[in-house]
Coordinates of C-alpha atoms in Angstrom, one line a residue:
M1 CA 15.7 -15.6 -7.8
S2 CA 13.5 -16.1 -4.8
V3 CA 11.6 -13.3 -3.1
T4 CA 13.4 -13.7 0.2
F5 CA 16.8 -13.7 -1.5
S6 CA 16.0 -10.6 -3.5
S7 CA 14.7 -8.9 -0.3
I8 CA 18.0 -9.6 1.5
I9 CA 20.0 -8.3 -1.5
H10 CA 17.8 -5.2 -1.6
K11 CA 18.5 -4.6 2.1
Y12 CA 22.3 -4.8 1.6
W13 CA 22.3 -3.0 -1.7
I14 CA 20.3 0.1 -0.6
F15 CA 20.2 0.2 3.1
D16 CA 23.7 -1.0 4.2
F17 CA 25.5 0.5 1.3
A18 CA 24.0 3.9 1.7
G19 CA 24.0 4.0 5.5
D20 CA 21.2 5.1 7.8
D21 CA 21.9 8.8 7.6
S22 CA 22.3 9.2 3.9
P23 CA 19.8 10.9 1.7
L24 CA 19.6 7.9 -0.6
Y25 CA 18.5 5.7 2.4
K26 CA 15.8 8.2 3.5
V27 CA 14.4 8.7 0.0
T28 CA 14.4 5.1 -0.9
C29 CA 13.0 3.9 2.4
N30 CA 10.3 6.5 2.4
F31 CA 9.3 5.8 -1.2
S32 CA 9.4 2.1 -0.8
A33 CA 7.3 2.1 2.4
F34 CA 4.8 4.7 1.1
L35 CA 4.3 2.7 -2.1
D36 CA 3.9 -0.6 -0.1
N37 CA 1.3 1.0 2.2
L38 CA -0.5 2.7 -0.7
L39 CA -0.8 -0.5 -2.8
L40 CA -1.8 -2.6 0.2
T41 CA -4.6 -0.3 1.1
A42 CA -5.8 0.1 -2.5
R43 CA -5.7 -3.7 -2.9
M44 CA -7.8 -4.3 0.3
W45 CA -10.5 -1.7 -0.7
T46 CA -10.6 -3.0 -4.3
L47 CA -11.2 -6.5 -3.1
A48 CA -14.0 -5.3 -0.8
A49 CA -15.6 -3.3 -3.7
S50 CA -15.3 -6.4 -5.9
S51 CA -17.0 -8.5 -3.3
V52 CA -19.9 -6.0 -2.9
D53 CA -20.2 -5.9 -6.7
R54 CA -20.5 -9.7 -6.9
Y55 CA -23.0 -9.7 -4.0
I56 CA -25.2 -7.2 -5.8
L57 CA -25.0 -9.1 -9.0
I58 CA -26.0 -12.4 -7.4
C59 CA -28.6 -11.1 -4.9
H60 CA -30.1 -8.3 -6.9
S61 CA -29.4 -9.4 -10.5
G62 CA -32.6 -7.7 -11.9
R63 CA -31.6 -4.3 -10.6
Y64 CA -27.8 -4.7 -11.1
R65 CA -27.6 -2.3 -14.0
D66 CA -29.5 0.4 -12.1
I67 CA -27.4 0.0 -8.9
I68 CA -24.0 -0.3 -10.5
S69 CA -23.5 2.3 -13.2
K70 CA -20.3 3.5 -15.0
S71 CA -20.3 6.8 -13.2
R72 CA -20.6 5.0 -9.8
V73 CA -17.7 2.7 -10.7
K74 CA -15.5 5.6 -11.7
T75 CA -16.4 7.5 -8.5
L76 CA -15.6 4.4 -6.5
I77 CA -12.2 4.0 -8.2
V78 CA -11.3 7.6 -7.5
L79 CA -12.5 7.2 -3.9
I80 CA -10.5 4.0 -3.3
W81 CA -7.2 5.6 -4.6
T82 CA -7.9 8.8 -2.6
V83 CA -8.5 6.8 0.6
A84 CA -5.4 4.7 0.0
T85 CA -3.2 7.8 -0.6
V86 CA -4.5 9.5 2.5
A87 CA -3.9 6.4 4.6
A88 CA -0.3 6.1 3.4
M89 CA 0.6 9.8 3.9
P90 CA 0.9 10.2 7.7
P91 CA 4.5 9.0 8.0
L92 CA 5.5 11.4 5.2
L93 CA 3.9 14.2 7.1
G94 CA 5.8 13.5 10.3
W95 CA 3.1 11.7 12.3
S96 CA 5.2 8.5 12.4
K97 CA 8.3 7.4 10.5
F98 CA 9.4 4.9 8.0
G99 CA 12.4 2.8 8.7
Y100 CA 14.0 -0.6 7.9
T101 CA 12.8 -3.6 9.9
D102 CA 15.0 -6.6 10.0
S103 CA 12.1 -9.0 10.7
S104 CA 10.3 -8.2 7.3
F105 CA 13.4 -7.3 5.2
N106 CA 11.9 -4.0 4.1
C107 CA 11.0 -0.5 5.1
G108 CA 7.8 0.1 6.9
I109 CA 6.2 2.1 9.7
V110 CA 8.5 1.9 12.7
H111 CA 6.7 1.5 16.0
D112 CA 8.7 2.9 18.9
V113 CA 8.0 0.8 21.9
G114 CA 8.8 2.4 25.2
V115 CA 10.9 0.2 27.3

């Protein structure tokens, strides 16, 4: 099953079946969008941290073990997931809102554009 087809089925199964005002729609949309934002942010910061790690290994190979320690790596992992969680939280706290977007076939942050 293709990703596009499953996205369209997901839309009709959850969002049209439940209706925009149902609790199932709100919970599913909020959870789906929060998880999407959380994982996207964590993935970006993990890729950046990996790039810095490789840079230090190549450019400062003699001091790599001194610069990159197990405790620093553990701290960085906790920091990445904390930043990702904080970045994904604002719509759940009422600073914006999650909603279904037809253009991307999923729930995400809805940007109200004043017309």
